[in-house]
mmCIF file of C-alpha atoms in Angstrom:
data_model
loop_
_atom_site.group_PDB
_atom_site.id
_atom_site.type_symbol
_atom_site.label_atom_id
_atom_site.label_comp_id
_atom_site.label_asym_id
_atom_site.label_seq_id
_atom_site.Cartn_x
_atom_site.Cartn_y
_atom_site.Cartn_z
ATOM 1 C CA UNK A 915 14.422 1.919 -19.508
ATOM 2 C CA UNK A 916 16.362 1.753 -22.764
ATOM 3 C CA UNK A 917 16.074 -1.144 -25.129
ATOM 4 C CA UNK A 918 19.644 -2.156 -24.302
ATOM 5 C CA UNK A 919 18.931 -2.121 -20.534
ATOM 6 C CA UNK A 920 15.816 -4.196 -21.082
ATOM 7 C CA UNK A 921 17.899 -6.714 -22.953
ATOM 8 C CA UNK A 922 20.321 -6.922 -20.029
ATOM 9 C CA UNK A 923 17.446 -7.524 -17.594
ATOM 10 C CA UNK A 924 16.083 -10.228 -19.829
ATOM 11 C CA UNK A 925 19.495 -11.829 -19.909
ATOM 12 C CA UNK A 926 19.795 -11.713 -16.122
ATOM 13 C CA UNK A 927 16.555 -13.743 -15.867
ATOM 14 C CA UNK A 928 17.994 -16.269 -18.309
ATOM 15 C CA UNK A 929 21.258 -16.692 -16.420
ATOM 16 C CA UNK A 930 20.264 -19.736 -14.395
ATOM 17 C CA UNK A 931 18.431 -21.350 -17.323
ATOM 18 C CA UNK A 932 21.194 -20.618 -19.845
ATOM 19 C CA UNK A 933 24.311 -21.069 -17.695
ATOM 20 C CA UNK A 934 26.113 -23.309 -20.167
ATOM 21 C CA UNK A 935 25.730 -20.766 -22.973
ATOM 22 C CA UNK A 936 26.587 -17.895 -20.687
ATOM 23 C CA UNK A 937 29.720 -19.606 -19.400
ATOM 24 C CA UNK A 938 30.845 -20.331 -22.937
ATOM 25 C CA UNK A 939 30.309 -16.735 -24.029
ATOM 26 C CA UNK A 940 32.054 -15.488 -20.894
ATOM 27 C CA UNK A 941 35.113 -17.666 -21.616
ATOM 28 C CA UNK A 942 35.142 -16.664 -25.255
ATOM 29 C CA UNK A 943 35.068 -12.974 -24.323
ATOM 30 C CA UNK A 944 38.076 -13.664 -22.072
ATOM 31 C CA UNK A 945 40.113 -15.874 -24.408
ATOM 32 C CA UNK A 946 39.050 -14.457 -27.793
ATOM 33 C CA UNK A 947 39.424 -17.672 -29.818
ATOM 34 C CA UNK A 948 37.306 -20.785 -30.341
ATOM 35 C CA UNK A 949 40.256 -23.139 -29.800
ATOM 36 C CA UNK A 950 41.319 -21.623 -26.492
ATOM 37 C CA UNK A 951 37.716 -21.544 -25.227
ATOM 38 C CA UNK A 952 37.026 -25.129 -26.302
ATOM 39 C CA UNK A 953 40.184 -26.277 -24.546
ATOM 40 C CA UNK A 954 39.342 -24.379 -21.343
ATOM 41 C CA UNK A 955 35.871 -25.858 -21.207
ATOM 42 C CA UNK A 956 36.893 -29.309 -22.450
ATOM 43 C CA UNK A 957 34.394 -29.177 -25.320
ATOM 44 C CA UNK A 958 34.572 -29.192 -29.087
ATOM 45 C CA UNK A 959 34.908 -25.953 -31.085
ATOM 46 C CA UNK A 960 31.504 -26.604 -32.632
ATOM 47 C CA UNK A 961 29.959 -26.635 -29.151
ATOM 48 C CA UNK A 962 31.386 -23.190 -28.458
ATOM 49 C CA UNK A 963 29.962 -21.866 -31.717
ATOM 50 C CA UNK A 964 26.587 -23.481 -31.029
ATOM 51 C CA UNK A 965 26.323 -21.988 -27.525
ATOM 52 C CA UNK A 966 27.228 -18.494 -28.711
ATOM 53 C CA UNK A 967 24.811 -18.644 -31.676
ATOM 54 C CA UNK A 968 22.000 -19.857 -29.391
ATOM 55 C CA UNK A 969 22.668 -17.111 -26.838
ATOM 56 C CA UNK A 970 22.720 -14.392 -29.490
ATOM 57 C CA UNK A 971 19.494 -15.715 -30.945
ATOM 58 C CA UNK A 972 17.756 -15.784 -27.555
ATOM 59 C CA UNK A 973 18.931 -12.272 -26.694
ATOM 60 C CA UNK A 974 18.432 -10.803 -30.129
ATOM 61 C CA UNK A 975 21.810 -9.017 -30.037
ATOM 62 C CA UNK A 976 25.295 -9.541 -31.471
ATOM 63 C CA UNK A 977 27.775 -10.476 -28.757
ATOM 64 C CA UNK A 978 30.951 -10.811 -30.835
ATOM 65 C CA UNK A 979 32.567 -9.376 -33.898
ATOM 66 C CA UNK A 980 34.181 -12.204 -35.854
ATOM 67 C CA UNK A 981 37.468 -11.484 -37.658
ATOM 68 C CA UNK A 982 40.727 -13.157 -38.520
ATOM 69 C CA UNK A 983 42.094 -12.403 -35.031
ATOM 70 C CA UNK A 984 39.290 -14.172 -33.258
ATOM 71 C CA UNK A 985 36.116 -13.086 -31.484
ATOM 72 C CA UNK A 986 35.969 -9.486 -30.173
ATOM 73 C CA UNK A 987 33.156 -8.747 -27.711
ATOM 74 C CA UNK A 988 30.676 -6.045 -28.585
ATOM 75 C CA UNK A 989 29.255 -3.754 -25.908
ATOM 76 C CA UNK A 990 26.644 -6.424 -25.215
ATOM 77 C CA UNK A 991 29.432 -9.004 -25.207
ATOM 78 C CA UNK A 992 31.323 -7.002 -22.550
ATOM 79 C CA UNK A 993 28.149 -6.880 -20.476
ATOM 80 C CA UNK A 994 27.885 -10.651 -20.843
ATOM 81 C CA UNK A 995 31.529 -10.888 -19.677
ATOM 82 C CA UNK A 996 30.802 -8.800 -16.546
ATOM 83 C CA UNK A 997 27.653 -10.708 -15.660
ATOM 84 C CA UNK A 998 29.360 -14.010 -16.392
ATOM 85 C CA UNK A 999 32.251 -13.089 -14.128
ATOM 86 C CA UNK A 1000 29.899 -12.210 -11.259
ATOM 87 C CA UNK A 1001 27.877 -15.409 -11.767
ATOM 88 C CA UNK A 1002 30.963 -17.560 -12.001
ATOM 89 C CA UNK A 1003 32.276 -15.987 -8.783
ATOM 90 C CA UNK A 1004 28.941 -16.584 -7.025
ATOM 91 C CA UNK A 1005 28.923 -20.230 -8.056
ATOM 92 C CA UNK A 1006 32.490 -20.672 -6.848
ATOM 93 C CA UNK A 1007 31.637 -19.089 -3.500
ATOM 94 C CA UNK A 1008 28.509 -21.183 -3.176
ATOM 95 C CA UNK A 1009 30.446 -24.329 -3.888
ATOM 96 C CA UNK A 1010 33.067 -23.382 -1.273
ATOM 97 C CA UNK A 1011 30.351 -22.599 1.309
ATOM 98 C CA UNK A 1012 28.530 -25.844 0.689
ATOM 99 C CA UNK A 1013 31.724 -27.913 0.934
ATOM 100 C CA UNK A 1014 32.719 -26.100 4.153
ATOM 101 C CA UNK A 1015 29.299 -26.678 5.623
ATOM 102 C CA UNK A 1016 29.355 -30.381 4.756
ATOM 103 C CA UNK A 1017 32.916 -30.800 6.052
ATOM 104 C CA UNK A 1018 32.057 -29.169 9.379
ATOM 105 C CA UNK A 1019 28.659 -30.825 9.463
ATOM 106 C CA UNK A 1020 26.625 -27.815 10.471
ATOM 107 C CA UNK A 1021 22.886 -27.948 9.951
ATOM 108 C CA UNK A 1022 19.958 -30.200 10.765
ATOM 109 C CA UNK A 1023 18.722 -33.757 10.325
ATOM 110 C CA UNK A 1024 14.994 -34.469 10.550
ATOM 111 C CA UNK A 1025 14.098 -37.995 11.732
ATOM 112 C CA UNK A 1026 10.637 -39.501 11.757
ATOM 113 C CA UNK A 1027 9.744 -42.461 14.010
ATOM 114 C CA UNK A 1028 7.034 -43.503 16.361
ATOM 115 C CA UNK A 1029 7.517 -41.873 19.743
ATOM 116 C CA UNK A 1030 7.852 -45.237 21.546
ATOM 117 C CA UNK A 1031 11.162 -46.122 19.852
ATOM 118 C CA UNK A 1032 12.716 -42.678 19.835
ATOM 119 C CA UNK A 1033 14.614 -43.655 22.988
ATOM 120 C CA UNK A 1034 16.519 -46.251 20.970
ATOM 121 C CA UNK A 1035 18.131 -43.459 18.969
ATOM 122 C CA UNK A 1036 19.290 -41.318 21.840
ATOM 123 C CA UNK A 1037 22.714 -42.920 22.451
ATOM 124 C CA UNK A 1038 23.545 -42.513 18.756
ATOM 125 C CA UNK A 1039 22.231 -38.966 18.705
ATOM 126 C CA UNK A 1040 24.310 -38.040 21.758
ATOM 127 C CA UNK A 1041 27.466 -39.573 20.202
ATOM 128 C CA UNK A 1042 26.810 -37.885 16.851
ATOM 129 C CA UNK A 1043 26.326 -34.473 18.419
ATOM 130 C CA UNK A 1044 29.470 -34.864 20.546
ATOM 131 C CA UNK A 1045 31.411 -35.437 17.345
ATOM 132 C CA UNK A 1046 29.515 -32.770 15.354
ATOM 133 C CA UNK A 1047 28.264 -30.150 17.840
ATOM 134 C CA UNK A 1048 26.876 -27.865 15.148
ATOM 135 C CA UNK A 1049 24.344 -30.465 14.042
ATOM 136 C CA UNK A 1050 20.761 -30.268 15.257
ATOM 137 C CA UNK A 1051 18.426 -33.281 15.388
ATOM 138 C CA UNK A 1052 14.666 -32.745 14.866
ATOM 139 C CA UNK A 1053 12.512 -35.787 15.734
ATOM 140 C CA UNK A 1054 8.952 -36.128 14.461
ATOM 141 C CA UNK A 1055 7.198 -38.673 16.690
ATOM 142 C CA UNK A 1056 4.176 -39.672 14.661
ATOM 143 C CA UNK A 1057 2.470 -42.846 13.415
ATOM 144 C CA UNK A 1058 2.155 -41.415 9.920
ATOM 145 C CA UNK A 1059 4.767 -42.526 7.378
ATOM 146 C CA UNK A 1060 6.347 -39.266 6.346
ATOM 147 C CA UNK A 1061 7.441 -39.075 2.703
ATOM 148 C CA UNK A 1062 11.193 -39.010 2.293
ATOM 149 C CA UNK A 1063 10.813 -38.432 -1.453
ATOM 150 C CA UNK A 1064 9.246 -35.023 -0.822
ATOM 151 C CA UNK A 1065 11.684 -33.954 1.879
ATOM 152 C CA UNK A 1066 9.279 -34.333 4.787
ATOM 153 C CA UNK A 1067 12.137 -36.012 6.680
ATOM 154 C CA UNK A 1068 15.772 -36.923 6.057
ATOM 155 C CA UNK A 1069 15.672 -40.284 7.767
ATOM 156 C CA UNK A 1070 12.886 -42.637 8.924
ATOM 157 C CA UNK A 1071 13.107 -45.340 11.588
ATOM 158 C CA UNK A 1072 10.462 -47.995 11.056
ATOM 159 C CA UNK A 1073 9.597 -51.393 12.464
ATOM 160 C CA UNK A 1074 8.280 -54.424 10.612
ATOM 161 C CA UNK A 1075 9.193 -56.136 7.406
ATOM 162 C CA UNK A 1076 11.982 -54.739 5.225
ATOM 163 C CA UNK A 1077 10.755 -51.608 3.382
ATOM 164 C CA UNK A 1078 10.528 -52.203 -0.346
ATOM 165 C CA UNK A 1079 10.107 -48.603 -1.599
ATOM 166 C CA UNK A 1080 12.458 -48.354 -4.639
ATOM 167 C CA UNK A 1081 13.681 -44.809 -3.992
ATOM 168 C CA UNK A 1082 14.744 -45.450 -0.406
ATOM 169 C CA UNK A 1083 17.764 -47.321 1.008
ATOM 170 C CA UNK A 1084 17.046 -49.465 4.109
ATOM 171 C CA UNK A 1085 19.585 -50.195 6.850
ATOM 172 C CA UNK A 1086 18.942 -52.951 9.399
ATOM 173 C CA UNK A 1087 19.384 -51.540 12.914
ATOM 174 C CA UNK A 1088 18.091 -54.056 15.441
ATOM 175 C CA UNK A 1089 15.509 -56.651 16.310
ATOM 176 C CA UNK A 1090 13.082 -56.257 19.178
ATOM 177 C CA UNK A 1091 11.708 -59.328 20.946
ATOM 178 C CA UNK A 1092 8.244 -58.878 22.471
ATOM 179 C CA UNK A 1093 6.241 -60.942 24.903
ATOM 180 C CA UNK A 1094 3.065 -60.954 26.962
ATOM 181 C CA UNK A 1095 3.315 -59.800 30.537
ATOM 182 C CA UNK A 1096 1.331 -58.524 33.483
ATOM 183 C CA UNK A 1097 2.143 -56.525 36.567
ATOM 184 C CA UNK A 1098 2.433 -58.207 39.972
ATOM 185 C CA UNK A 1099 -0.627 -56.148 41.028
ATOM 186 C CA UNK A 1100 -2.649 -57.814 38.286
ATOM 187 C CA UNK A 1101 -1.427 -61.300 39.255
ATOM 188 C CA UNK A 1102 -2.382 -60.648 42.873
ATOM 189 C CA UNK A 1103 -5.871 -59.502 41.872
ATOM 190 C CA UNK A 1104 -6.702 -61.979 39.107
ATOM 191 C CA UNK A 1105 -4.239 -64.834 39.415
ATOM 192 C CA UNK A 1106 -1.667 -66.279 36.953
ATOM 193 C CA UNK A 1107 -3.194 -66.750 33.512
ATOM 194 C CA UNK A 1108 -2.733 -69.806 31.317
ATOM 195 C CA UNK A 1109 -3.629 -70.597 27.730
ATOM 196 C CA UNK A 1110 -6.940 -72.307 28.650
ATOM 197 C CA UNK A 1111 -8.179 -69.374 30.719
ATOM 198 C CA UNK A 1112 -7.621 -66.381 28.438
ATOM 199 C CA UNK A 1113 -11.369 -65.617 28.365
ATOM 200 C CA UNK A 1114 -11.272 -65.116 32.135
ATOM 201 C CA UNK A 1115 -8.574 -62.392 32.003
ATOM 202 C CA UNK A 1116 -8.402 -58.763 31.107
ATOM 203 C CA UNK A 1117 -6.222 -57.407 28.283
ATOM 204 C CA UNK A 1118 -5.072 -54.049 26.988
ATOM 205 C CA UNK A 1119 -4.426 -53.325 23.271
ATOM 206 C CA UNK A 1120 -3.843 -50.596 20.754
ATOM 207 C CA UNK A 1121 -7.043 -49.094 19.420
ATOM 208 C CA UNK A 1122 -5.631 -48.856 15.855
ATOM 209 C CA UNK A 1123 -4.963 -52.196 14.227
ATOM 210 C CA UNK A 1124 -2.142 -52.005 11.630
ATOM 211 C CA UNK A 1125 -1.624 -55.454 10.150
ATOM 212 C CA UNK A 1126 2.124 -55.460 10.813
ATOM 213 C CA UNK A 1127 1.574 -55.199 14.598
ATOM 214 C CA UNK A 1128 1.206 -58.968 14.934
ATOM 215 C CA UNK A 1129 1.174 -58.978 18.732
ATOM 216 C CA UNK A 1130 -1.746 -56.527 18.774
ATOM 217 C CA UNK A 1131 -3.650 -58.617 16.249
ATOM 218 C CA UNK A 1132 -2.981 -61.746 18.347
ATOM 219 C CA UNK A 1133 -4.868 -60.142 21.238
ATOM 220 C CA UNK A 1134 -7.828 -59.240 19.106
ATOM 221 C CA UNK A 1135 -7.952 -62.757 17.586
ATOM 222 C CA UNK A 1136 -7.537 -64.728 20.807
ATOM 223 C CA UNK A 1137 -9.325 -62.649 23.393
ATOM 224 C CA UNK A 1138 -13.055 -61.927 23.522
ATOM 225 C CA UNK A 1139 -13.737 -58.271 22.707
ATOM 226 C CA UNK A 1140 -15.331 -57.659 26.102
ATOM 227 C CA UNK A 1141 -12.099 -58.715 27.719
ATOM 228 C CA UNK A 1142 -10.085 -55.905 26.114
ATOM 229 C CA UNK A 1143 -10.708 -53.470 28.931
ATOM 230 C CA UNK A 1144 -8.342 -50.661 27.902
ATOM 231 C CA UNK A 1145 -7.508 -49.519 24.381
ATOM 232 C CA UNK A 1146 -5.549 -46.469 23.313
ATOM 233 C CA UNK A 1147 -3.799 -44.950 20.321
ATOM 234 C CA UNK A 1148 -0.498 -44.677 22.242
ATOM 235 C CA UNK A 1149 1.588 -47.580 23.524
ATOM 236 C CA UNK A 1150 2.841 -45.307 26.306
ATOM 237 C CA UNK A 1151 -0.712 -45.044 27.634
ATOM 238 C CA UNK A 1152 -1.112 -48.773 27.489
ATOM 239 C CA UNK A 1153 2.156 -49.181 29.366
ATOM 240 C CA UNK A 1154 0.833 -47.029 32.179
ATOM 241 C CA UNK A 1155 -2.309 -49.166 32.268
ATOM 242 C CA UNK A 1156 -0.220 -52.381 32.312
ATOM 243 C CA UNK A 1157 1.933 -51.238 35.239
ATOM 244 C CA UNK A 1158 -1.134 -50.147 37.155
ATOM 245 C CA UNK A 1159 -2.578 -53.652 36.835
ATOM 246 C CA UNK A 1160 -5.484 -52.935 34.497
ATOM 247 C CA UNK A 1161 -4.727 -55.920 32.278
ATOM 248 C CA UNK A 1162 -2.292 -58.129 30.360
ATOM 249 C CA UNK A 1163 -0.289 -56.505 27.585
ATOM 250 C CA UNK A 1164 2.802 -56.758 25.373
ATOM 251 C CA UNK A 1165 6.231 -55.173 26.063
ATOM 252 C CA UNK A 1166 9.809 -55.793 24.952
ATOM 253 C CA UNK A 1167 11.326 -58.812 26.608
ATOM 254 C CA UNK A 1168 14.221 -56.722 27.875
ATOM 255 C CA UNK A 1169 11.807 -54.349 29.620
ATOM 256 C CA UNK A 1170 9.986 -57.261 31.237
ATOM 257 C CA UNK A 1171 13.203 -58.942 32.412
ATOM 258 C CA UNK A 1172 14.607 -55.745 33.862
ATOM 259 C CA UNK A 1173 11.525 -54.706 35.834
ATOM 260 C CA UNK A 1174 10.684 -56.304 39.168
ATOM 261 C CA UNK A 1175 7.025 -55.215 38.924
ATOM 262 C CA UNK A 1176 6.409 -57.231 35.733
ATOM 263 C CA UNK A 1177 5.830 -60.939 35.289
ATOM 264 C CA UNK A 1178 6.565 -62.623 31.920
ATOM 265 C CA UNK A 1179 3.665 -64.858 30.834
ATOM 266 C CA UNK A 1180 4.319 -68.138 29.013
ATOM 267 C CA UNK A 1181 1.210 -68.276 26.850
ATOM 268 C CA UNK A 1182 2.967 -69.803 23.817
ATOM 269 C CA UNK A 1183 3.451 -66.563 21.966
ATOM 270 C CA UNK A 1184 6.488 -64.380 21.389
ATOM 271 C CA UNK A 1185 7.206 -61.895 18.589
ATOM 272 C CA UNK A 1186 10.340 -60.537 17.019
ATOM 273 C CA UNK A 1187 10.248 -57.399 14.895
ATOM 274 C CA UNK A 1188 13.110 -55.806 12.920
ATOM 275 C CA UNK A 1189 13.934 -52.133 13.089
ATOM 276 C CA UNK A 1190 15.046 -50.271 9.933
ATOM 277 C CA UNK A 1191 16.529 -46.897 9.155
ATOM 278 C CA UNK A 1192 15.362 -45.569 5.811
ATOM 279 C CA UNK A 1193 17.104 -42.877 3.755
ATOM 280 C CA UNK A 1194 16.251 -41.592 0.279
ATOM 281 C CA UNK A 1195 18.804 -42.671 -2.263
ATOM 282 C CA UNK A 1196 19.548 -39.028 -3.197
ATOM 283 C CA UNK A 1197 20.378 -38.204 0.406
ATOM 284 C CA UNK A 1198 22.308 -41.284 1.484
ATOM 285 C CA UNK A 1199 25.734 -39.993 0.310
ATOM 286 C CA UNK A 1200 25.407 -36.634 2.010
ATOM 287 C CA UNK A 1201 28.112 -36.471 4.715
ATOM 288 C CA UNK A 1202 25.733 -35.452 7.538
ATOM 289 C CA UNK A 1203 23.362 -38.333 6.688
ATOM 290 C CA UNK A 1204 25.999 -40.934 5.986
ATOM 291 C CA UNK A 1205 27.859 -40.245 9.227
ATOM 292 C CA UNK A 1206 24.629 -40.363 11.269
ATOM 293 C CA UNK A 1207 23.717 -43.705 9.697
ATOM 294 C CA UNK A 1208 27.226 -44.999 10.443
ATOM 295 C CA UNK A 1209 26.733 -43.932 14.059
ATOM 296 C CA UNK A 1210 23.419 -45.793 14.200
ATOM 297 C CA UNK A 1211 24.924 -48.930 12.692
ATOM 298 C CA UNK A 1212 27.817 -48.823 15.151
ATOM 299 C CA UNK A 1213 25.525 -48.675 18.214
ATOM 300 C CA UNK A 1214 26.247 -51.854 20.146
ATOM 301 C CA UNK A 1215 23.138 -52.101 22.299
ATOM 302 C CA UNK A 1216 19.583 -51.151 21.454
ATOM 303 C CA UNK A 1217 17.043 -50.907 24.266
ATOM 304 C CA UNK A 1218 13.357 -49.976 24.333
ATOM 305 C CA UNK A 1219 12.015 -49.003 27.720
ATOM 306 C CA UNK A 1220 8.420 -48.287 26.708
ATOM 307 C CA UNK A 1221 7.548 -49.730 23.351
#
């Protein structure tokens, strides 16, 4: 490889890092004068000169012959002009492709939430995909809080107190009311419980004990440990145990009221938990994200069948 060809290769590697200088040299090779180039790029003449001098110094070659008629590109300058033209064209095409993709909303949104509340999102997801059929929704149903800052998900749906992470924008979606209940099978076998007889009844609870799950902590604080007869890491498993009649548990009030096999228990405790959508501040203005959040916020009714 000739020395000149090596210089061209070196320049190609510098293109992305030195795009401002390259663009200036490309325009100068086209327009021939500092004034015309400065006007085209909306910069000062001194900026044009500084960019060209820096590029020549980095490459170790002379790009222009200076004379009273302006700036005449050398052989290296003409090569710069060709590479600049290709790069400028690629950037223009990329911009057009990205705008088209955003306008047509084709792509994917990744949502993280606990599996038990994924059902809340389905009406909004269905509506969103009817409006934007080229969009795909990936749902990560996991207890772990995925990091939006590192792109592990585009949007998180979380329950509890308002998230205070500075880089994320929270949107209030709903509020879920929870209460204690038992199945009719349990009532038939063990009788109707009251506040004075908790120690005589069986309960089911989540095995893990996050502090924000106040209803779960209430069970552990008010019920003897030997009375917690079923524990699991999944609320869905506990729901099966509750419907079977294994013990008393906690479900959304709406689920209790709409199910003939469940009996609401008035033990002096009810809980209300807010539901939040969380989006990173750098992503919140992206059309695909913004329109999905708008769809979530417009959802009139939120239901949780198995919390």
